[in-house]
Amino acid sequence: MIHEPRNAGAPMDTTFGLLLEKIRYEGAYPTRERAEKSLRAVLGALGRQITGDERVALAAALPEEAARVFTADVPAVKQLAGAAFVAELAERTGGTPATARWDAGVVLSQIATLVGDDLVAEVVSCLPPGYALLFGRAELLTQAA
């Protein structure tokens, strides 16, 4: 199911710059450049994990520059669970698992606020376990009967 972008038809107040400022504030990053570095690293890594309709819908809901970062790389052959996603992000950025977890949580929670609950639920449902918390959502586990 493809969703209309949350900001479709709305004034262009949800720009890349505004998203960066929200990330900078929520992440307590000292500069806009540091916030942008986190945004680019996290969205690029997320873009390698999502395919299909969810990839198209999320890209459509993002500001244009963020969508370009998100779709710049070809999706990976095998999706990573949330913890492995954070570990790979730390390795790619030269950070620690703690800083990578912080960056992912800050960026993805702001993306979640931007695109809305329905699209976040759809995106999280297409990913392996461990991503809901990165998006600032509770992860409900189902138990086999």
C-alpha positions as CSV (number, residue, x, y, z in Angstrom):
1,M,0.0,0.0,0.0
2,I,1.5,3.3,-1.0
3,H,0.7,6.3,1.2
4,E,0.4,9.9,0.0
5,P,3.2,12.0,1.5
6,R,2.1,13.6,4.8
7,N,3.1,17.0,3.6
8,A,1.3,16.7,0.2
9,G,-0.7,19.8,-0.4
10,A,0.7,21.5,2.7
11,P,2.9,24.6,2.5
12,M,6.6,23.8,2.1
13,D,7.4,24.3,5.8
14,T,8.8,20.8,6.0
15,T,12.0,21.6,4.2
16,F,15.3,19.8,4.5
17,G,16.6,22.8,6.5
18,L,13.8,22.6,9.0
19,L,14.3,18.9,9.4
20,L,18.0,19.5,10.1
21,E,17.2,22.1,12.7
22,K,14.8,19.7,14.5
23,I,17.5,17.0,14.4
24,R,20.1,19.5,15.6
25,Y,17.9,20.5,18.5
26,E,16.6,17.1,19.5
27,G,20.1,15.5,19.2
28,A,21.8,18.4,21.0
29,Y,24.3,18.6,18.1
30,P,26.7,21.6,18.4
31,T,26.4,22.6,14.7
32,R,24.0,22.2,11.8
33,E,26.9,20.4,9.9
34,R,27.0,17.7,12.7
35,A,23.3,17.3,12.5
36,E,23.5,16.9,8.7
37,K,26.3,14.4,9.0
38,S,24.1,12.2,11.2
39,L,21.0,12.7,9.0
40,R,23.0,11.6,5.9
41,A,24.6,8.6,7.6
42,V,21.3,7.3,9.1
43,L,19.1,7.9,6.1
44,G,21.7,6.3,3.8
45,A,22.0,3.3,6.0
46,L,18.2,3.0,6.3
47,G,17.8,3.3,2.5
48,R,20.0,0.2,2.1
49,Q,17.5,-1.7,4.3
50,I,14.1,-0.9,2.7
51,T,12.7,-2.1,-0.6
52,G,9.5,-2.0,-2.5
53,D,6.4,0.1,-1.9
54,E,7.7,1.1,1.5
55,R,10.9,2.6,0.0
56,V,8.8,4.5,-2.6
57,A,6.3,5.8,0.0
58,L,9.0,6.9,2.5
59,A,11.0,8.6,-0.2
60,A,7.9,10.5,-1.3
61,A,7.2,11.7,2.2
62,L,10.7,13.1,2.8
63,P,12.0,16.5,1.8
64,E,13.6,16.3,-1.6
65,E,17.2,16.4,-0.4
66,A,16.5,13.8,2.3
67,A,14.8,11.5,-0.3
68,R,17.9,11.7,-2.5
69,V,20.1,10.6,0.4
70,F,17.7,7.8,1.3
71,T,17.6,6.4,-2.2
72,A,21.2,7.0,-3.2
73,D,22.3,3.4,-2.6
74,V,20.9,0.2,-3.8
75,P,19.2,-1.8,-1.1
76,A,21.2,-4.6,0.5
77,V,20.6,-8.2,-0.4
78,K,20.0,-9.1,3.2
79,Q,18.3,-6.8,5.7
80,L,20.0,-6.2,9.1
81,A,18.2,-6.5,12.4
82,G,18.1,-3.3,14.4
83,A,21.2,-4.0,16.5
84,A,23.2,-5.0,13.4
85,F,22.0,-1.8,11.7
86,V,23.4,0.2,14.6
87,A,26.6,-1.7,14.6
88,E,27.1,-1.2,10.9
89,L,26.3,2.5,11.2
90,A,28.9,2.8,13.9
91,E,31.5,1.1,11.7
92,R,30.7,3.2,8.7
93,T,30.8,6.5,10.6
94,G,33.8,5.6,12.8
95,G,31.7,6.1,15.9
96,T,30.8,3.9,18.8
97,P,27.7,1.8,19.1
98,A,26.3,4.3,21.6
99,T,26.8,7.3,19.4
100,A,25.4,5.4,16.4
101,R,22.3,4.4,18.5
102,W,21.9,8.1,19.5
103,D,22.2,9.3,15.9
104,A,19.8,6.7,14.6
105,G,17.3,7.4,17.3
106,V,17.4,11.1,16.9
107,V,17.2,11.1,13.1
108,L,14.6,8.3,12.8
109,S,12.3,9.7,15.5
110,Q,12.3,13.0,13.6
111,I,11.6,11.2,10.4
112,A,8.7,9.4,12.2
113,T,7.2,12.7,13.3
114,L,7.5,14.0,9.8
115,V,5.9,11.1,7.9
116,G,3.3,10.0,10.4
117,D,2.4,6.9,12.3
118,D,0.8,4.9,9.5
119,L,3.8,5.1,7.3
120,V,6.2,4.4,10.2
121,A,4.2,1.3,11.1
122,E,4.3,0.1,7.5
123,V,8.1,0.7,7.2
124,V,8.8,-1.0,10.6
125,S,6.7,-4.0,9.6
126,C,8.9,-4.6,6.5
127,L,12.1,-4.6,8.6
128,P,13.6,-7.2,10.9
129,P,13.1,-6.8,14.7
130,G,14.8,-3.9,16.4
131,Y,13.8,-0.8,14.4
132,A,10.6,0.3,16.1
133,L,12.6,1.7,19.1
134,L,14.9,3.6,16.7
135,F,11.8,5.3,15.3
136,G,10.7,6.2,18.8
137,R,7.9,3.6,18.9
138,A,7.2,0.6,21.1
139,E,8.0,-2.7,19.6
140,L,5.3,-5.2,20.2
141,L,6.4,-8.8,20.1
142,T,4.1,-11.6,19.2
143,Q,4.5,-15.0,20.7
144,A,3.9,-18.2,18.9
145,A,1.0,-20.3,20.4
